[in-house]
CSV table of C-alpha atoms in Angstrom, one decimal:
chain,number,residue,atom,x,y,z
A,1283,UNK,CA,-38.0,23.5,41.3
A,1284,UNK,CA,-36.6,20.1,40.7
A,1285,UNK,CA,-33.4,19.2,42.5
A,1286,UNK,CA,-33.1,15.5,42.5
A,1287,UNK,CA,-34.1,12.5,40.5
A,1288,UNK,CA,-36.9,11.6,42.9
A,1289,UNK,CA,-38.5,15.0,41.9
A,1290,UNK,CA,-37.5,14.6,38.5
A,1291,UNK,CA,-39.3,11.0,38.1
A,1292,UNK,CA,-42.4,12.5,40.3
A,1293,UNK,CA,-42.8,15.3,37.6
A,1294,UNK,CA,-42.3,12.9,34.6
A,1295,UNK,CA,-45.1,10.4,36.2
A,1296,UNK,CA,-47.3,13.2,36.4
A,1297,UNK,CA,-47.1,14.2,32.8
A,1298,UNK,CA,-45.8,17.6,33.8
A,1299,UNK,CA,-42.9,19.9,32.2
A,1300,UNK,CA,-39.4,19.9,32.9
A,1301,UNK,CA,-37.9,23.3,32.4
A,1302,UNK,CA,-34.5,24.6,32.0
A,1303,UNK,CA,-33.6,25.6,35.6
A,1304,UNK,CA,-34.6,22.4,36.9
A,1305,UNK,CA,-32.3,19.5,37.9
A,1306,UNK,CA,-32.4,16.5,35.2
A,1307,UNK,CA,-30.4,13.1,34.4
A,1308,UNK,CA,-27.3,13.8,32.3
A,1309,UNK,CA,-28.7,11.6,29.8
A,1310,UNK,CA,-32.0,13.1,29.6
A,1311,UNK,CA,-30.1,16.5,28.9
A,1312,UNK,CA,-27.9,14.8,26.3
A,1313,UNK,CA,-30.7,13.1,24.4
A,1314,UNK,CA,-32.3,16.3,24.1
A,1315,UNK,CA,-29.5,18.6,23.2
A,1316,UNK,CA,-28.7,15.8,20.3
A,1317,UNK,CA,-32.6,15.8,19.5
A,1318,UNK,CA,-33.3,19.4,19.2
A,1319,UNK,CA,-30.1,20.1,17.8
A,1320,UNK,CA,-30.4,17.7,15.0
A,1321,UNK,CA,-33.6,19.0,14.6
A,1322,UNK,CA,-32.7,22.4,14.0
A,1323,UNK,CA,-30.0,21.4,11.8
A,1324,UNK,CA,-32.5,19.5,9.7
A,1325,UNK,CA,-34.5,22.8,9.7
A,1326,UNK,CA,-31.8,25.0,8.0
A,1327,UNK,CA,-30.2,22.2,5.8
A,1328,UNK,CA,-33.8,21.7,4.5
A,1329,UNK,CA,-33.8,25.5,3.1
A,1330,UNK,CA,-31.4,24.2,0.5
A,1331,UNK,CA,-33.4,22.0,-2.1
A,1332,UNK,CA,-36.4,24.1,-1.7
A,1333,UNK,CA,-34.4,27.2,-1.9
A,1334,UNK,CA,-32.6,26.1,-5.2
A,1335,UNK,CA,-35.9,25.9,-6.8
A,1336,UNK,CA,-37.1,29.6,-5.9
A,1337,UNK,CA,-35.7,31.1,-9.0
A,1338,UNK,CA,-37.3,28.6,-11.1
A,1339,UNK,CA,-40.8,28.6,-9.5
A,1340,UNK,CA,-43.4,29.0,-12.2
A,1341,UNK,CA,-45.0,32.1,-11.1
A,1342,UNK,CA,-44.6,35.2,-9.0
A,1343,UNK,CA,-47.1,33.7,-6.5
A,1344,UNK,CA,-45.2,30.3,-6.6
A,1345,UNK,CA,-41.8,32.4,-5.7
A,1346,UNK,CA,-43.6,34.5,-2.8
A,1347,UNK,CA,-44.8,31.1,-1.4
A,1348,UNK,CA,-41.5,29.2,-1.6
A,1349,UNK,CA,-39.5,32.2,-0.4
A,1350,UNK,CA,-42.0,32.5,2.8
A,1351,UNK,CA,-41.6,28.6,3.4
A,1352,UNK,CA,-37.7,28.9,3.2
A,1353,UNK,CA,-37.7,31.8,5.5
A,1354,UNK,CA,-39.9,29.6,7.9
A,1355,UNK,CA,-37.6,26.8,7.8
A,1356,UNK,CA,-34.7,29.3,8.7
A,1357,UNK,CA,-37.2,30.7,11.5
A,1358,UNK,CA,-37.9,26.9,12.6
A,1359,UNK,CA,-34.1,26.5,13.0
A,1360,UNK,CA,-33.4,29.3,15.2
A,1361,UNK,CA,-36.5,28.7,17.3
A,1362,UNK,CA,-34.8,25.1,17.9
A,1363,UNK,CA,-31.5,26.4,18.4
A,1364,UNK,CA,-32.6,28.8,21.1
A,1365,UNK,CA,-34.3,25.7,22.8
A,1366,UNK,CA,-31.2,23.7,22.5
A,1367,UNK,CA,-29.2,26.5,24.0
A,1368,UNK,CA,-31.3,26.5,27.3
A,1369,UNK,CA,-29.8,23.1,28.2
A,1370,UNK,CA,-26.4,24.5,27.9
A,1371,UNK,CA,-24.5,24.5,24.8
A,1372,UNK,CA,-23.4,27.5,22.6
A,1373,UNK,CA,-24.8,28.2,19.4
A,1374,UNK,CA,-21.4,28.1,18.1
A,1375,UNK,CA,-20.6,24.6,19.4
A,1376,UNK,CA,-24.1,23.4,17.8
A,1377,UNK,CA,-23.2,24.5,14.4
A,1378,UNK,CA,-19.5,23.3,14.8
A,1379,UNK,CA,-21.2,19.8,15.4
A,1380,UNK,CA,-23.3,20.0,12.2
A,1381,UNK,CA,-20.2,21.4,10.1
A,1382,UNK,CA,-18.1,18.5,11.4
A,1383,UNK,CA,-20.6,15.8,11.1
A,1384,UNK,CA,-20.6,14.9,14.7
A,1385,UNK,CA,-24.3,15.6,14.7
A,1386,UNK,CA,-26.8,14.7,11.8
A,1387,UNK,CA,-29.6,16.4,10.0
A,1388,UNK,CA,-32.6,14.3,8.6
A,1389,UNK,CA,-31.4,12.0,5.6
A,1390,UNK,CA,-34.7,13.1,3.9
A,1391,UNK,CA,-32.5,16.3,2.5
A,1392,UNK,CA,-30.0,14.0,0.8
A,1393,UNK,CA,-32.4,13.1,-2.0
A,1394,UNK,CA,-32.5,15.0,-5.1
A,1395,UNK,CA,-35.1,17.4,-6.4
A,1396,UNK,CA,-34.9,17.2,-10.0
A,1397,UNK,CA,-38.5,18.8,-11.2
A,1398,UNK,CA,-40.7,21.2,-10.0
A,1399,UNK,CA,-43.3,18.3,-8.9
A,1400,UNK,CA,-40.7,17.3,-6.3
A,1401,UNK,CA,-41.4,20.8,-4.5
A,1402,UNK,CA,-45.0,19.8,-4.4
A,1403,UNK,CA,-43.9,16.2,-3.0
A,1404,UNK,CA,-42.0,17.7,-0.4
A,1405,UNK,CA,-44.7,20.1,0.7
A,1406,UNK,CA,-47.2,17.3,0.7
A,1407,UNK,CA,-45.4,14.3,1.6
A,1408,UNK,CA,-42.1,15.3,3.7
A,1409,UNK,CA,-44.0,18.1,5.4
A,1410,UNK,CA,-46.9,16.0,6.0
A,1411,UNK,CA,-44.5,13.3,7.7
A,1412,UNK,CA,-42.6,16.1,9.7
A,1413,UNK,CA,-46.2,17.3,11.0
A,1414,UNK,CA,-47.0,13.7,12.0
A,1415,UNK,CA,-43.7,13.6,14.0
A,1416,UNK,CA,-44.1,17.2,15.4
A,1417,UNK,CA,-47.7,17.4,16.4
A,1418,UNK,CA,-46.7,14.9,19.6
A,1419,UNK,CA,-43.7,16.7,20.2
A,1420,UNK,CA,-45.6,20.1,21.5
A,1421,UNK,CA,-46.2,17.8,24.5
A,1422,UNK,CA,-42.8,16.8,24.9
A,1423,UNK,CA,-41.6,16.9,28.5
A,1424,UNK,CA,-39.1,19.4,28.3
A,1425,UNK,CA,-41.0,22.8,28.2
A,1426,UNK,CA,-38.8,24.8,25.9
A,1427,UNK,CA,-38.8,22.4,23.1
A,1428,UNK,CA,-42.5,21.6,23.0
A,1429,UNK,CA,-43.3,25.4,23.1
A,1430,UNK,CA,-40.8,25.8,20.3
A,1431,UNK,CA,-42.8,22.9,18.6
A,1432,UNK,CA,-46.3,24.5,19.3
A,1433,UNK,CA,-45.2,27.6,17.1
A,1434,UNK,CA,-43.4,25.4,14.5
A,1435,UNK,CA,-46.6,23.2,13.9
A,1436,UNK,CA,-48.8,26.3,13.7
A,1437,UNK,CA,-46.6,27.7,10.9
A,1438,UNK,CA,-46.0,24.4,9.1
A,1439,UNK,CA,-49.5,24.0,8.0
A,1440,UNK,CA,-49.3,26.0,5.2
A,1441,UNK,CA,-46.1,24.1,3.7
A,1442,UNK,CA,-48.0,20.9,3.6
A,1443,UNK,CA,-51.2,22.7,1.8
A,1444,UNK,CA,-49.1,24.3,-0.6
A,1445,UNK,CA,-47.5,21.4,-1.6
A,1446,UNK,CA,-50.6,19.4,-2.0
A,1447,UNK,CA,-51.9,22.2,-4.2
A,1448,UNK,CA,-48.8,22.1,-6.5
A,1449,UNK,CA,-49.2,18.2,-6.7
A,1450,UNK,CA,-53.1,18.9,-7.8
A,1451,UNK,CA,-52.2,21.7,-10.2
A,1452,UNK,CA,-50.1,19.2,-12.0
A,1453,UNK,CA,-52.1,16.0,-11.4
A,1454,UNK,CA,-55.0,18.0,-13.5
A,1455,UNK,CA,-52.6,19.3,-15.9
A,1456,UNK,CA,-51.3,18.1,-19.2
A,1457,UNK,CA,-50.4,14.4,-19.5
A,1458,UNK,CA,-46.6,15.3,-19.2
A,1459,UNK,CA,-47.7,17.2,-16.0
A,1460,UNK,CA,-49.3,14.5,-14.5
A,1461,UNK,CA,-46.4,11.9,-15.0
A,1462,UNK,CA,-44.2,14.7,-13.4
A,1463,UNK,CA,-46.6,14.3,-10.5
A,1464,UNK,CA,-46.3,10.6,-10.4
A,1465,UNK,CA,-42.6,10.4,-10.7
A,1466,UNK,CA,-42.2,12.7,-7.7
A,1467,UNK,CA,-44.6,10.7,-5.7
A,1468,UNK,CA,-42.4,7.7,-6.4
A,1469,UNK,CA,-39.3,9.3,-5.6
A,1470,UNK,CA,-40.7,10.6,-2.3
A,1471,UNK,CA,-43.1,8.0,-1.0
A,1472,UNK,CA,-40.4,5.5,0.5
A,1473,UNK,CA,-38.2,8.0,1.8
A,1474,UNK,CA,-41.3,9.8,3.5
A,1475,UNK,CA,-42.2,6.7,5.0
A,1476,UNK,CA,-38.3,6.1,6.3
A,1477,UNK,CA,-38.6,9.6,8.0
A,1478,UNK,CA,-40.1,8.1,11.0
A,1479,UNK,CA,-37.0,6.0,11.6
A,1480,UNK,CA,-36.2,2.1,12.2
A,1481,UNK,CA,-39.1,-0.3,12.7
A,1482,UNK,CA,-39.9,-0.3,16.5
A,1483,UNK,CA,-38.3,-3.9,16.9
A,1484,UNK,CA,-34.8,-2.0,16.0
A,1485,UNK,CA,-35.1,1.1,17.6
A,1486,UNK,CA,-32.9,1.4,20.6
A,1487,UNK,CA,-34.1,4.4,22.4
A,1488,UNK,CA,-38.1,4.0,21.9
A,1489,UNK,CA,-38.6,2.7,24.9
A,1490,UNK,CA,-36.5,5.3,27.3
A,1491,UNK,CA,-37.6,8.2,25.0
A,1492,UNK,CA,-41.2,7.1,25.7
A,1493,UNK,CA,-40.7,6.7,29.4
A,1494,UNK,CA,-39.4,10.3,29.8
A,1495,UNK,CA,-42.1,11.7,27.7
A,1496,UNK,CA,-39.8,13.1,25.1
A,1497,UNK,CA,-41.6,10.6,22.4
A,1498,UNK,CA,-45.3,10.0,22.8
A,1499,UNK,CA,-45.8,7.6,20.0
A,1500,UNK,CA,-43.4,4.7,18.3
A,1501,UNK,CA,-41.9,5.2,15.1
A,1502,UNK,CA,-44.1,2.5,13.7
A,1503,UNK,CA,-47.5,4.0,15.2
A,1504,UNK,CA,-46.5,7.5,13.6
A,1505,UNK,CA,-45.8,5.4,10.3
A,1506,UNK,CA,-49.1,4.0,10.3
A,1507,UNK,CA,-50.9,7.3,11.0
A,1508,UNK,CA,-49.0,8.9,8.0
A,1509,UNK,CA,-49.8,5.9,5.5
A,1510,UNK,CA,-53.3,5.9,6.6
A,1511,UNK,CA,-53.8,9.9,6.0
A,1512,UNK,CA,-51.9,10.0,2.9
A,1513,UNK,CA,-53.2,7.1,0.8
A,1514,UNK,CA,-56.7,8.8,0.3
A,1515,UNK,CA,-54.9,12.2,-0.4
A,1516,UNK,CA,-53.0,10.1,-3.3
A,1517,UNK,CA,-56.5,9.1,-4.4
A,1518,UNK,CA,-57.8,12.7,-4.5
A,1519,UNK,CA,-54.9,13.4,-6.6
A,1520,UNK,CA,-55.6,10.4,-8.8
A,1521,UNK,CA,-52.1,9.1,-8.3
A,1522,UNK,CA,-50.7,5.7,-7.5
A,1523,UNK,CA,-48.9,5.4,-4.3
A,1524,UNK,CA,-45.7,3.1,-5.5
A,1525,UNK,CA,-46.3,0.2,-3.2
A,1526,UNK,CA,-47.7,-3.1,-4.6
A,1527,UNK,CA,-48.4,-4.5,-0.6
A,1528,UNK,CA,-50.5,-1.4,-0.2
A,1529,UNK,CA,-54.1,-3.0,0.9
A,1530,UNK,CA,-56.9,-1.8,3.3
A,1531,UNK,CA,-57.0,-4.3,6.0
A,1532,UNK,CA,-60.6,-4.0,7.2
A,1533,UNK,CA,-59.9,-6.0,10.3
A,1534,UNK,CA,-57.3,-3.8,11.9
A,1535,UNK,CA,-59.0,-0.7,10.3
A,1536,UNK,CA,-55.6,0.7,8.9
A,1537,UNK,CA,-53.5,0.1,5.7
A,1538,UNK,CA,-51.2,-2.5,5.3
A,1539,UNK,CA,-48.2,-1.5,3.5
A,1540,UNK,CA,-44.9,-2.7,2.2
A,1541,UNK,CA,-41.4,-3.1,4.0
A,1542,UNK,CA,-39.3,-0.2,3.1
A,1543,UNK,CA,-35.7,-0.6,1.9
A,1544,UNK,CA,-33.8,0.0,5.1
A,1545,UNK,CA,-30.5,-0.9,3.6
A,1546,UNK,CA,-31.0,2.3,1.5
A,1547,UNK,CA,-31.9,4.4,4.7
A,1548,UNK,CA,-28.8,3.4,6.6
A,1549,UNK,CA,-26.8,4.4,3.5
A,1550,UNK,CA,-28.7,7.6,3.7
A,1551,UNK,CA,-28.2,7.9,7.4
A,1552,UNK,CA,-24.3,7.7,7.2
A,1553,UNK,CA,-24.4,10.5,4.6
A,1554,UNK,CA,-22.4,9.0,2.2
A,1555,UNK,CA,-22.1,10.3,-1.6
A,1556,UNK,CA,-22.0,13.5,-3.6
A,1557,UNK,CA,-25.2,15.3,-2.4
A,1558,UNK,CA,-24.8,15.2,1.2
A,1559,UNK,CA,-21.2,16.5,0.9
A,1560,UNK,CA,-22.6,19.4,-1.1
A,1561,UNK,CA,-25.1,20.4,1.6
A,1562,UNK,CA,-22.3,20.7,4.2
A,1563,UNK,CA,-20.2,22.5,1.9
A,1564,UNK,CA,-23.1,24.8,0.9
A,1565,UNK,CA,-23.7,25.4,4.7
A,1566,UNK,CA,-20.1,26.0,5.3
A,1567,UNK,CA,-20.0,28.4,2.5
A,1568,UNK,CA,-22.9,30.3,3.9
A,1569,UNK,CA,-21.3,30.4,7.2
A,1570,UNK,CA,-17.8,31.5,5.9
A,1571,UNK,CA,-19.3,34.2,3.8
A,1572,UNK,CA,-21.5,35.5,6.5
A,1573,UNK,CA,-18.2,36.0,8.9
A,1574,UNK,CA,-17.7,39.5,8.0
A,1575,UNK,CA,-21.4,40.3,9.2
A,1576,UNK,CA,-20.7,38.6,12.4
A,1577,UNK,CA,-17.5,40.5,12.6
A,1578,UNK,CA,-18.9,43.9,11.6
A,1579,UNK,CA,-21.7,43.3,14.2
A,1580,UNK,CA,-19.1,42.7,17.2
A,1581,UNK,CA,-16.9,45.6,16.0
A,1582,UNK,CA,-20.0,48.0,16.0
A,1583,UNK,CA,-21.3,46.7,19.7
A,1584,UNK,CA,-17.7,47.3,20.7
A,1585,UNK,CA,-17.7,50.5,19.5
A,1586,UNK,CA,-20.9,51.8,20.7
A,1587,UNK,CA,-19.8,50.3,24.2
A,1588,UNK,CA,-16.5,52.6,24.1
A,1589,UNK,CA,-18.7,55.8,23.0
A,1590,UNK,CA,-21.0,55.3,25.7
A,1591,UNK,CA,-18.2,54.8,28.3
B,772,UNK,CA,-40.4,54.3,49.5
B,773,UNK,CA,-37.2,56.0,48.5
B,774,UNK,CA,-37.7,58.2,45.0
B,775,UNK,CA,-34.3,56.4,43.7
B,776,UNK,CA,-35.7,53.0,43.3
B,777,UNK,CA,-35.7,51.2,39.8
B,778,UNK,CA,-38.6,50.0,38.3
B,779,UNK,CA,-38.7,46.1,37.4
B,780,UNK,CA,-40.9,44.2,35.1
B,781,UNK,CA,-42.5,41.0,36.5
B,782,UNK,CA,-42.8,37.7,34.5
B,783,UNK,CA,-44.9,34.7,36.0
B,784,UNK,CA,-44.9,31.3,35.0
B,785,UNK,CA,-48.5,30.1,35.7
B,786,UNK,CA,-47.5,26.5,35.8
B,787,UNK,CA,-45.1,23.9,34.3
B,788,UNK,CA,-44.9,23.9,30.6
B,789,UNK,CA,-46.0,27.4,29.9
B,790,UNK,CA,-44.2,30.4,29.1
B,791,UNK,CA,-43.5,33.2,31.6
B,792,UNK,CA,-45.8,36.1,31.0
B,793,UNK,CA,-45.6,39.7,31.8
B,794,UNK,CA,-47.8,40.6,34.6
B,795,UNK,CA,-46.6,43.8,35.3
B,796,UNK,CA,-44.1,46.0,37.4
B,797,UNK,CA,-42.7,46.6,40.8
B,798,UNK,CA,-40.7,49.3,42.3
B,799,UNK,CA,-37.7,47.7,44.5
B,800,UNK,CA,-34.4,48.4,45.7
B,801,UNK,CA,-32.6,45.6,44.2
B,802,UNK,CA,-33.4,42.4,42.5
B,803,UNK,CA,-34.1,40.3,45.7
B,804,UNK,CA,-36.6,42.8,47.2
B,805,UNK,CA,-38.2,43.1,43.7
B,806,UNK,CA,-38.7,39.4,43.5
B,807,UNK,CA,-40.2,39.7,46.9
B,808,UNK,CA,-42.4,42.4,46.0
B,809,UNK,CA,-43.4,40.7,42.8
B,810,UNK,CA,-44.2,37.4,44.9
B,811,UNK,CA,-46.3,39.6,47.2
B,812,UNK,CA,-48.3,41.5,44.6
B,813,UNK,CA,-48.9,39.1,41.8
B,814,UNK,CA,-49.0,35.8,43.3
B,815,UNK,CA,-51.6,36.2,46.1
B,816,UNK,CA,-53.9,33.6,44.6
B,817,UNK,CA,-51.3,30.8,43.6
B,818,UNK,CA,-50.8,32.5,40.0
B,819,UNK,CA,-47.9,31.0,39.6
B,820,UNK,CA,-44.8,28.6,40.2
B,821,UNK,CA,-42.1,30.8,38.9
B,822,UNK,CA,-41.1,34.5,38.9
B,823,UNK,CA,-38.4,36.4,36.8
B,824,UNK,CA,-37.9,40.2,37.3
B,825,UNK,CA,-36.0,42.4,34.7
B,826,UNK,CA,-34.8,45.7,35.5
B,827,UNK,CA,-37.0,47.8,33.2
B,828,UNK,CA,-34.2,49.9,32.1
B,829,UNK,CA,-32.6,46.5,30.5
B,830,UNK,CA,-35.6,46.0,28.4
B,831,UNK,CA,-35.0,47.0,24.8
B,832,UNK,CA,-38.0,48.1,23.3
B,833,UNK,CA,-38.9,48.9,19.6
B,834,UNK,CA,-39.7,52.5,19.1
B,835,UNK,CA,-43.5,53.0,18.4
B,836,UNK,CA,-42.7,55.5,15.7
B,837,UNK,CA,-41.2,52.7,13.6
B,838,UNK,CA,-44.1,50.5,14.0
B,839,UNK,CA,-45.1,51.0,10.5
B,840,UNK,CA,-41.6,50.0,8.8
B,841,UNK,CA,-41.1,47.2,11.2
B,842,UNK,CA,-44.7,45.2,10.9
B,843,UNK,CA,-46.2,46.6,7.6
B,844,UNK,CA,-44.2,44.5,5.5
B,845,UNK,CA,-45.8,41.5,6.8
B,846,UNK,CA,-49.3,42.7,5.6
B,847,UNK,CA,-51.1,41.4,2.5
B,848,UNK,CA,-49.0,37.9,2.5
B,849,UNK,CA,-52.0,35.8,3.0
B,850,UNK,CA,-50.0,33.0,1.4
B,851,UNK,CA,-48.1,32.6,4.7
B,852,UNK,CA,-51.5,31.0,6.4
B,853,UNK,CA,-53.0,27.8,5.5
B,854,UNK,CA,-56.5,29.3,4.8
B,855,UNK,CA,-55.2,30.9,1.5
B,856,UNK,CA,-54.9,27.5,0.1
B,857,UNK,CA,-58.3,26.0,-1.2
B,858,UNK,CA,-58.1,22.0,-1.3
B,859,UNK,CA,-60.9,19.5,-2.3
B,860,UNK,CA,-63.1,18.9,0.6
B,861,UNK,CA,-62.2,15.3,1.1
B,862,UNK,CA,-58.5,16.4,2.3
B,863,UNK,CA,-59.4,20.0,3.4
B,864,UNK,CA,-58.5,18.8,7.0
B,865,UNK,CA,-54.9,18.3,6.1
């Protein structure tokens, strides 16, 4: 068991894991609570844009797949809230932080999903970017977070594949369907690129979080990996990535790509506008409408204790 | 050994970063001696770095008779697995 800073440093230096009953620096604890909670918030807010498409999915199979995916997002949220709670805070405190916007969720869920092709693009690109982020998190220095991520990553793989398959079906379909797929790619490419966060030169916590083993690769490294993986996939779809600066750089062995609109990103992170307000409203409604279930569960448990006594 | 001693379930963490895993059970008079017994019985060869003991009577288990209704509904939902999605060979490693 780790009891002080020196022992903590030795474990981090040796790239071993910290467990919940270990001593840890207060900033390490705070950083993790925030990161894991915001990750959990993102999972459950992420249920909304796709959940809205379940009733409109084009076949029973697609409805089943989308339902399973939205169930998974709920499950991932629960794994992560559980991991965050090992660091001290109570579940209700964490939800309160989401509901009062004191903690954020990924701004990727503040973009609209006007067509069925958006569901495909989300699976392919947004889940693809999430996987790129999450795979290294399986080796996060905080054990409970890393173990939750192993489970999440294992389940996430079908999310990306089903999304790509939707895109492929549309891309091989009628001219109208192909246009739908291209427009969804146009809408989701840049937001996905920005999911990796600000450039390394402006990311204030990169170095510290890398030193702590919370982060394994920088934002720009992950972003490059994502571009390199996604461009050939777009080629298979016969679609065009909406970046005029995109070009293969033989020397670097990577794609060069254009600069995203970071002003738009900051706007999205600030969560201004109608859609972010709707996300929180929908979450609060679900929470409030579920109050009677929580009360009934508590009343039933109290009654059983009474009967047993 | 007094017949009144409770049974304890023993969970051992093999090393930092992995789950505690159920190793077995011990008989002991209280939690402290249960931990001691678990340590003596299950970690003679450095099998672990951390032990949990839980009173067996505190474990809430699913009823074996409910197995079908609990776990059958997950059957036949192949679309929950990545292998259910056939993709072109160039992108199949996705």
